[in-house]
PDB file of C-alpha atoms and ligand atoms in Angstrom:
ATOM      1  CA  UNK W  23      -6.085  19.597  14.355  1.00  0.00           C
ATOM      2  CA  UNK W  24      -2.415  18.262  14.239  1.00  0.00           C
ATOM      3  CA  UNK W  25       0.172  16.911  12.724  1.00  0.00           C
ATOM      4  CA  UNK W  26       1.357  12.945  11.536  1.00  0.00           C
ATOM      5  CA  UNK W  27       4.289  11.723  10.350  1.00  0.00           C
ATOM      6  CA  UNK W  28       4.217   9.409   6.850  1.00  0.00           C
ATOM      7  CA  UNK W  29       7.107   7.096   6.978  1.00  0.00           C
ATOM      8  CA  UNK W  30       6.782   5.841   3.293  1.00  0.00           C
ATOM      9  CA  UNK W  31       7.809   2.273   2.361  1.00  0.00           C
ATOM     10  CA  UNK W  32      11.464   2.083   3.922  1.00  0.00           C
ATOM     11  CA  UNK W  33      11.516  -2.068   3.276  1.00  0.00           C
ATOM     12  CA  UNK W  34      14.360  -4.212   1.825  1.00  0.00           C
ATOM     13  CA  UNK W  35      13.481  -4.222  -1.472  1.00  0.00           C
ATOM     14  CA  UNK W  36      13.966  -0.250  -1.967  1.00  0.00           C
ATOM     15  CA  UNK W  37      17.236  -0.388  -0.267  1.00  0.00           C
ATOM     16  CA  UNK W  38      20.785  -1.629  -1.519  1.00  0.00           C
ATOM     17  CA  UNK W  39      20.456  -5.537  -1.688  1.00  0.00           C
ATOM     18  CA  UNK W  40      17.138  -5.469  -2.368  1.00  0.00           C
ATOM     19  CA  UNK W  41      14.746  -6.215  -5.534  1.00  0.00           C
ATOM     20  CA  UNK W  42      14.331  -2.786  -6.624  1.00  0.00           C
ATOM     21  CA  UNK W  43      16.787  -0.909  -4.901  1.00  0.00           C
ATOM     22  CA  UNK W  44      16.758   2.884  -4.661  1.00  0.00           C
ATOM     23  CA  UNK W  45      20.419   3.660  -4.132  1.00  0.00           C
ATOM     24  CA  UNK W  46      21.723   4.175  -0.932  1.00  0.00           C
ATOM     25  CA  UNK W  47      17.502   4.611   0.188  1.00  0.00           C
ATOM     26  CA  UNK W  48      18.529   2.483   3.672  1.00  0.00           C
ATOM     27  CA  UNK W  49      20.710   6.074   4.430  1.00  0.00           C
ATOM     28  CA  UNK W  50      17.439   7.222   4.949  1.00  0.00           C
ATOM     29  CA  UNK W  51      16.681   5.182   8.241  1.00  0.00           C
ATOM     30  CA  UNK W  52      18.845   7.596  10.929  1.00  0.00           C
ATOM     31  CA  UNK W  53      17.276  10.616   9.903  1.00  0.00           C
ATOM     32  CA  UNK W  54      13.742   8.958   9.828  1.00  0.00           C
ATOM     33  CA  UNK W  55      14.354   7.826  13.006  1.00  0.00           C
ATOM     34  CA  UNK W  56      15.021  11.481  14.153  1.00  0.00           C
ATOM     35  CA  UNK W  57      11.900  12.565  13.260  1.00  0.00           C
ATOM     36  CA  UNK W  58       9.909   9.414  14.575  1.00  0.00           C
ATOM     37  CA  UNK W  59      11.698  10.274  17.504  1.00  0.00           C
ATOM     38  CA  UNK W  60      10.427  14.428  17.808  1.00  0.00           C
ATOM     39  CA  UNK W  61       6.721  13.500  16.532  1.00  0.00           C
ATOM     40  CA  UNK W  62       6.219  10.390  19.488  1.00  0.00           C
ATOM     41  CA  UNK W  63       8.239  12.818  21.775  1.00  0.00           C
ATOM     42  CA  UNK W  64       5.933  15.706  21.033  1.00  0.00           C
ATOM     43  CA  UNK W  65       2.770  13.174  21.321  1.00  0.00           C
ATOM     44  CA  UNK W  66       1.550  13.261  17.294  1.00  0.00           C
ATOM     45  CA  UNK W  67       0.896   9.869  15.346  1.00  0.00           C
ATOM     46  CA  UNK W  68       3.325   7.987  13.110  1.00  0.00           C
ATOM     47  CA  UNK W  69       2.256   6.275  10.659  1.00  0.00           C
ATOM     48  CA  UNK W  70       3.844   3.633   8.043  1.00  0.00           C
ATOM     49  CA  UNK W  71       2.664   2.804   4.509  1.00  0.00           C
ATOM     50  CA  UNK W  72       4.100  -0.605   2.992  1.00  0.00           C
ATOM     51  CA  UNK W  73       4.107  -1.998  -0.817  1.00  0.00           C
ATOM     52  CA  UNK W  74       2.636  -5.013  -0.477  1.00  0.00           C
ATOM     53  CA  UNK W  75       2.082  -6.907  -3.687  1.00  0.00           C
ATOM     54  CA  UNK W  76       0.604 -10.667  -4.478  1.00  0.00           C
ATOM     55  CA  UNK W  77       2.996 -13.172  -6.134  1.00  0.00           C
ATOM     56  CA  UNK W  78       1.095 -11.938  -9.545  1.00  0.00           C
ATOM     57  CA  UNK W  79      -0.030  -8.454 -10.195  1.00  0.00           C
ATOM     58  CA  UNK W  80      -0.678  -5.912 -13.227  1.00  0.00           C
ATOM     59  CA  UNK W  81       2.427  -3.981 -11.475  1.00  0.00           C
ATOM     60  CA  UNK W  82       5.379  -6.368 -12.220  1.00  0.00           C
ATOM     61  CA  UNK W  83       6.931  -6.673 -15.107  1.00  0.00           C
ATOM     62  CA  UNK W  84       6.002 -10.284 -16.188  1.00  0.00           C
ATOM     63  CA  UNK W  85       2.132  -9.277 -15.541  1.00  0.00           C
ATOM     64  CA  UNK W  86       2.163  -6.344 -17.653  1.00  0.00           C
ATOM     65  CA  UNK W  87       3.865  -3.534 -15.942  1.00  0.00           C
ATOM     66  CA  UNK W  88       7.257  -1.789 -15.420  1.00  0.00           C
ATOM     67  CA  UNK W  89       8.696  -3.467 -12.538  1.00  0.00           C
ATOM     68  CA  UNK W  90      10.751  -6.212 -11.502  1.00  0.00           C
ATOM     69  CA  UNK W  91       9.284  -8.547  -8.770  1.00  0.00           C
ATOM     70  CA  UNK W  92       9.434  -6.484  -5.229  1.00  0.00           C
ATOM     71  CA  UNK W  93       7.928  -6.361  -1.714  1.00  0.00           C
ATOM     72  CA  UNK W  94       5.720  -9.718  -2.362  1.00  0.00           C
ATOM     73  CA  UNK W  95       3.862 -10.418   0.717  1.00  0.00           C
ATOM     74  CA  UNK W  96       5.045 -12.142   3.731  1.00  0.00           C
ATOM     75  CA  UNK W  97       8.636 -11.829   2.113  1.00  0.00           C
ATOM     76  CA  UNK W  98      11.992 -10.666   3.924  1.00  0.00           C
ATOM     77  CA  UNK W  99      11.909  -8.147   1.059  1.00  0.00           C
ATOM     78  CA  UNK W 100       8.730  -6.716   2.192  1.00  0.00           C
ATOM     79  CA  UNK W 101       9.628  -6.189   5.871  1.00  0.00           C
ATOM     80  CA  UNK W 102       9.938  -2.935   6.665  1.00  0.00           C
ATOM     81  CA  UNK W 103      13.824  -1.754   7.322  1.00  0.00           C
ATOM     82  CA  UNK W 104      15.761  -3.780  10.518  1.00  0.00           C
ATOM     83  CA  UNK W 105      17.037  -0.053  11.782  1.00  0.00           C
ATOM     84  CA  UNK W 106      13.629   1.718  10.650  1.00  0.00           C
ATOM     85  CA  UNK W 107      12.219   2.194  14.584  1.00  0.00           C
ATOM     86  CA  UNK W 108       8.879   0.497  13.729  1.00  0.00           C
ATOM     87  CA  UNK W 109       6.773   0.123  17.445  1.00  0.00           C
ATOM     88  CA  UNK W 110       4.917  -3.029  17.565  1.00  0.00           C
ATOM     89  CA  UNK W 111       2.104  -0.752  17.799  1.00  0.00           C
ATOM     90  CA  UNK W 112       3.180   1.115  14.845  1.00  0.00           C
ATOM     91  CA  UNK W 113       0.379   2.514  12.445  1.00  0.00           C
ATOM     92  CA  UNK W 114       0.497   1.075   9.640  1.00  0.00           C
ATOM     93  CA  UNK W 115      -0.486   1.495   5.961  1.00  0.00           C
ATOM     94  CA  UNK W 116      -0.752  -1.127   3.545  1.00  0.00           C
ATOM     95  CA  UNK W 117      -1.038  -0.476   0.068  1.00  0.00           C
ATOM     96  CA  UNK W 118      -0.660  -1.950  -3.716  1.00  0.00           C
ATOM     97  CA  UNK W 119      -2.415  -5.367  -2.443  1.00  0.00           C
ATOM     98  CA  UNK W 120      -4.954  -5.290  -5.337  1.00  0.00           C
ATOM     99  CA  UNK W 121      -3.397  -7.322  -8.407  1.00  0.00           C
ATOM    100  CA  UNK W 122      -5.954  -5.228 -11.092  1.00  0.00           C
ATOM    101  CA  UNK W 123      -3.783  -2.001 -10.231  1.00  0.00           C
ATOM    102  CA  UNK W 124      -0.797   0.009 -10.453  1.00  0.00           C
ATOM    103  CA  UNK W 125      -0.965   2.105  -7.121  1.00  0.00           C
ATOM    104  CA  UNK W 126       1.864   4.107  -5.585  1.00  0.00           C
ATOM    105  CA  UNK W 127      -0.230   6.390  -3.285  1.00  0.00           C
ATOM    106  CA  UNK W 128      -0.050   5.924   0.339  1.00  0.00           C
ATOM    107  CA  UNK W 129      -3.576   7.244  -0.065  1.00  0.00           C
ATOM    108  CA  UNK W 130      -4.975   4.092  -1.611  1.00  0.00           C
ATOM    109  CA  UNK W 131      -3.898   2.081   1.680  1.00  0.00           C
ATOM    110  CA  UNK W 132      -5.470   1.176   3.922  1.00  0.00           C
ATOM    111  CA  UNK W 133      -5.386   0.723   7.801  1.00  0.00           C
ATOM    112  CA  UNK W 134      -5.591  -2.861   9.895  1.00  0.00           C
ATOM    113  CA  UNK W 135      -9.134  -2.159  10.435  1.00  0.00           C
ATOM    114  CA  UNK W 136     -10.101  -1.639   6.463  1.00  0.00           C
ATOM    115  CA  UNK W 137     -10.120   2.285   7.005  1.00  0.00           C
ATOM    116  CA  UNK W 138      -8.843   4.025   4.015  1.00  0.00           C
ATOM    117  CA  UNK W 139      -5.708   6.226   5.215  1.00  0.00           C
ATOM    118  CA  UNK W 140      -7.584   9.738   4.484  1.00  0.00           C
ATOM    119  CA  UNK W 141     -10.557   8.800   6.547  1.00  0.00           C
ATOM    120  CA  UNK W 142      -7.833   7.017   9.108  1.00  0.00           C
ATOM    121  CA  UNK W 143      -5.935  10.824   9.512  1.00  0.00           C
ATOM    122  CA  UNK W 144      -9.334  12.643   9.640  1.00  0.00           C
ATOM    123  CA  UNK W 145     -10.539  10.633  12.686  1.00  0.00           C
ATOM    124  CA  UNK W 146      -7.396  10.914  14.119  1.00  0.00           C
ATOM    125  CA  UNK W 147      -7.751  14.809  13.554  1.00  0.00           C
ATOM    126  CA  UNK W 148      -4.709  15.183  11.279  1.00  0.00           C
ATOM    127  CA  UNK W 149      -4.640  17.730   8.767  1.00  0.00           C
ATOM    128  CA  UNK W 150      -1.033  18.133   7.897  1.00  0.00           C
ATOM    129  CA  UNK W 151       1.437  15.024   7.141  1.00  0.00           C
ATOM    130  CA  UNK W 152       5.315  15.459   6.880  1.00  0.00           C
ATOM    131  CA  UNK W 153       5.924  12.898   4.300  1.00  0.00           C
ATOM    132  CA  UNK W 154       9.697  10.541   3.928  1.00  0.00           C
ATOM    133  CA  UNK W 155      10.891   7.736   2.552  1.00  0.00           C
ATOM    134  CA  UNK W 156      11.239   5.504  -0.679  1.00  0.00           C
ATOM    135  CA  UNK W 157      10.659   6.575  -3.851  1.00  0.00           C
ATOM    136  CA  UNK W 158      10.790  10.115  -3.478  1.00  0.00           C
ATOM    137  CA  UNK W 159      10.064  10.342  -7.166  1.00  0.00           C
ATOM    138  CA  UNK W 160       7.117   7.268  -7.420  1.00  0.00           C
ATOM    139  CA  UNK W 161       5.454   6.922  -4.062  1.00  0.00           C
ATOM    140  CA  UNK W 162       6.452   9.805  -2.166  1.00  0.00           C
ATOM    141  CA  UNK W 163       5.311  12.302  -4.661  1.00  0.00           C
ATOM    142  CA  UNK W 164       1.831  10.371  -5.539  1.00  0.00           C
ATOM    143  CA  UNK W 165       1.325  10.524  -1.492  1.00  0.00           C
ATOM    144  CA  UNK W 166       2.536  13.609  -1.013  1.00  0.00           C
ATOM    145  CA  UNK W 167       0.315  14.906  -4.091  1.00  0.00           C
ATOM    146  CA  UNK W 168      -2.719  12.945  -3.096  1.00  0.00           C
ATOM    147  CA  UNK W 169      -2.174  14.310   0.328  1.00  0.00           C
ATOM    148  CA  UNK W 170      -2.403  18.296  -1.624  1.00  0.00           C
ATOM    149  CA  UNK W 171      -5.721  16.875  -3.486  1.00  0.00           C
ATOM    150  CA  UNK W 172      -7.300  15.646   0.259  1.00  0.00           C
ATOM    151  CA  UNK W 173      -7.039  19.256   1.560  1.00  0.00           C
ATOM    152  CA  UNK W 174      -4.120  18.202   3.578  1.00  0.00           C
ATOM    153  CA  UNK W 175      -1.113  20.573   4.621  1.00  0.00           C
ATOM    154  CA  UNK W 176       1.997  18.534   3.300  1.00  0.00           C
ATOM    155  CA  UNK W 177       5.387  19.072   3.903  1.00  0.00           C
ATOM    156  CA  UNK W 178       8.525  17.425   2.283  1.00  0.00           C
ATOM    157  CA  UNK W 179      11.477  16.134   4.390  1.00  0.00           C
ATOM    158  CA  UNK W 180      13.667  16.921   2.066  1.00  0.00           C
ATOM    159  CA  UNK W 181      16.754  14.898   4.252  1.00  0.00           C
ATOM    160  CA  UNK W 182      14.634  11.624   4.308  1.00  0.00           C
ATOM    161  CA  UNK W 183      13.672  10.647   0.833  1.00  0.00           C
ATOM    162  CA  UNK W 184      15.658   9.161  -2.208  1.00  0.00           C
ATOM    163  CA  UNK W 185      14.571   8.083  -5.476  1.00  0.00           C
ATOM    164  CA  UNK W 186      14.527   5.649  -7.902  1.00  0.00           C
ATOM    165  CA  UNK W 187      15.836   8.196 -10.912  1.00  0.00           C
ATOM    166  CA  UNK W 188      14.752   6.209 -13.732  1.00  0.00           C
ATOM    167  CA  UNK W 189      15.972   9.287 -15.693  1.00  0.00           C
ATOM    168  CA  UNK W 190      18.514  11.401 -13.966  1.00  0.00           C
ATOM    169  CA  UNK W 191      16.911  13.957 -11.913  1.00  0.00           C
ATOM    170  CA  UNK W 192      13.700  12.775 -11.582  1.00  0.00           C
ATOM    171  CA  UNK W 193      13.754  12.969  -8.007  1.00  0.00           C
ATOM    172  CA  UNK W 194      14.504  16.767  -8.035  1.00  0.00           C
ATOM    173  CA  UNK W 195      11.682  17.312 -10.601  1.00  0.00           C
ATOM    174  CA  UNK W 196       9.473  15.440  -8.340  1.00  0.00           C
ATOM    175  CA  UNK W 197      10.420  17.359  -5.579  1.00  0.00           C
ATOM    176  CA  UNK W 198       9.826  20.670  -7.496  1.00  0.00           C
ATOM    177  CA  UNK W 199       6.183  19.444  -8.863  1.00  0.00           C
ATOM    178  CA  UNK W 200       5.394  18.354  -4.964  1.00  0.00           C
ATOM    179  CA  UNK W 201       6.490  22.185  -4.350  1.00  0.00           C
ATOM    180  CA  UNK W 202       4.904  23.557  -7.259  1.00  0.00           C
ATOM    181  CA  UNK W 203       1.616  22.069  -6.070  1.00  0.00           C
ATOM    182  CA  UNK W 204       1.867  23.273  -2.544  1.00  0.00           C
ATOM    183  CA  UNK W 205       3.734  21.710  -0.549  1.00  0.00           C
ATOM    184  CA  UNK W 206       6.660  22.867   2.259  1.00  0.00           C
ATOM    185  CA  UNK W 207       9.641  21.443   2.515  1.00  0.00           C
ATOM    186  CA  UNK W 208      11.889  21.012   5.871  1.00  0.00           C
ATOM    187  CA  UNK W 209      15.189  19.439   7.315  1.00  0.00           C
ATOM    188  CA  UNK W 210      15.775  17.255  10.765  1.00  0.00           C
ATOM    189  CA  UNK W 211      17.672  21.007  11.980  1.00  0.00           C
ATOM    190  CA  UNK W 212      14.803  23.245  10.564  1.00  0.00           C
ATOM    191  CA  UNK W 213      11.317  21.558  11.486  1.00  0.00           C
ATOM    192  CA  UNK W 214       8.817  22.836  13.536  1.00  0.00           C
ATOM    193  CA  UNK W 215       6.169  21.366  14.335  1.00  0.00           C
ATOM    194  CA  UNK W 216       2.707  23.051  13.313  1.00  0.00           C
TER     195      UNK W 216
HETATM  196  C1  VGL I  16       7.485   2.140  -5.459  1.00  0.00           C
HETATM  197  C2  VGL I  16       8.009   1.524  -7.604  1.00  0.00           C
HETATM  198  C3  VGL I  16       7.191   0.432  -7.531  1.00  0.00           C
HETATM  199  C4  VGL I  16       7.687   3.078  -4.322  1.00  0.00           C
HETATM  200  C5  VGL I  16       6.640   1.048  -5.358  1.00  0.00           C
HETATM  201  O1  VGL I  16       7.449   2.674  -3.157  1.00  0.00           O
HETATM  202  O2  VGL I  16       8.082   4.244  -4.570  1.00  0.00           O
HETATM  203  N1  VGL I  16       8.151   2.383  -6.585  1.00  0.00           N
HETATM  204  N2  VGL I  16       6.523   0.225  -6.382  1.00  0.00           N
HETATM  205 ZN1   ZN I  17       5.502  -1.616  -5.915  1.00  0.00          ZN
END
C-alpha cells in the first residue's frame, strides 16, 4: 500500500480576488508545490479535488444556502491556481456538481472516468492521503474526516491549508477535531513519507 497526495481546491475563487476568498489561501501554492514536488519525485500519485458548481445550486446563497456564487463551471474562478503545478495529466477530483446538495468532501468526487475517489485510491492501492489546501476548516476537514471514516491513514499539512474562519478560530478547531479523530499532522521540513 502507499501513499497520495490530496491537493484540495486551490482555484481563484478561494484565493484573494476571488468570489469567496480565503485570505491569503493563494500563499498556499509554494509550499503545495513542495510537496507535489517530493510525492512525483518519490513516484506516489497526486491527486486534485475541484468545487465545481452549476450556475444554480442548493449551495449558493440565492438557491437556499450559505454561500455567495463561487467556482461555477467552466469559469476563470473555477480554474485551479496559475502557480498551483497542475500536470496535464494531473488526477483530478471533481466534486459539488450535483445542484440537490451541499457537499464539501473530496470524498463525494469523483474521477474522469465516474469512479468515486475512495474506490479511485483503493485501486490505486492508497491507504494513507496527506491532505492541503482550501478551506482548511470546510473542505479540508470534511475530506480529511471522510478520509478517517474510509479506513484511511490521514495526515494534515499543517503549512498548506488556510481557512475561511467564519468565526475566528475555526480553522484551529478544525484542525484539532481532524486530530482528535485521528489524524497526523506534518510540515514541508518534517514529512516522511510512509
Ligand atoms: C468550500 C465553502 C464552499 C471549500 C467550498 O472548498 O472549502 N468552502 N464551497
Ligand atoms: Zn462550494
Amino acid at each position: 500500500m502507499k501513499s497520495a497526495l490530496v491537493v484540495v481546491d486551490v482555484q481563484n475563487d478561494f484565493c484573494d480576488g476571488g468570489a469567496l476568498p480565503v485570505k491569503g489561501g493563494q500563499k498556499t501554492v509554494p509550499v503545495l508545490n513542495k510537496y507535489i514536488e517530493l510525492f512525483k519525485a518519490a513516484g506516489l500519485p497526486v491527486y486534485f479535488t475541484r468545487d465545481w458548481h452549476p450556475q444554480r445550486t442548493v449551495h449558493f446563497k440565492e438557491y437556499g444556502g450559505v454561500w455567495p456564487q463561487h467556482c461555477v463551471q467552466g469559469t476563470r474562478g473555477a480554474e485551479f491556481h496559475t502557480e498551483l503545478k497542475v500536470a496535464p495529466d494531473a488526477k483530478v477530483i471533481t466534486k459539488g456538481d450535483d445542484p440537490d446538495k451541499d457537499s464539501y468532501s473530496g470524498f463525494d468526487g469523483k474521477d474522469p472516468q465516474g469512479r468515486k475517489f475512495a474506490q479511485a485510491l483503493k485501486e490505486e492501492g492508497v491507504d494513507h492521503i496527506y491532505v492541503g489546501g482550501l478551506a482548511a476548516d470546510y473542505c479540508v476537514k470534511a475530506t480529511a474526516l471522510d478520509g478517517l471514516k474510509g479506513r484511511f491513514r490521514v495526515t494534515v499539512l499543517l503549512d498548506a491549508v488556510k481557512g475561511v474562519d467564519v468565526k475566528e478560530g475555526d480553522s484551529e478547531r478544525a484542525i484539532d477535531e481532524m486530530i482528535e479523530k485521528g489524524a497526523g499532522t506534518t510540515t514541508i521540513d518534517e514529512v516522511e513519507l510512509v
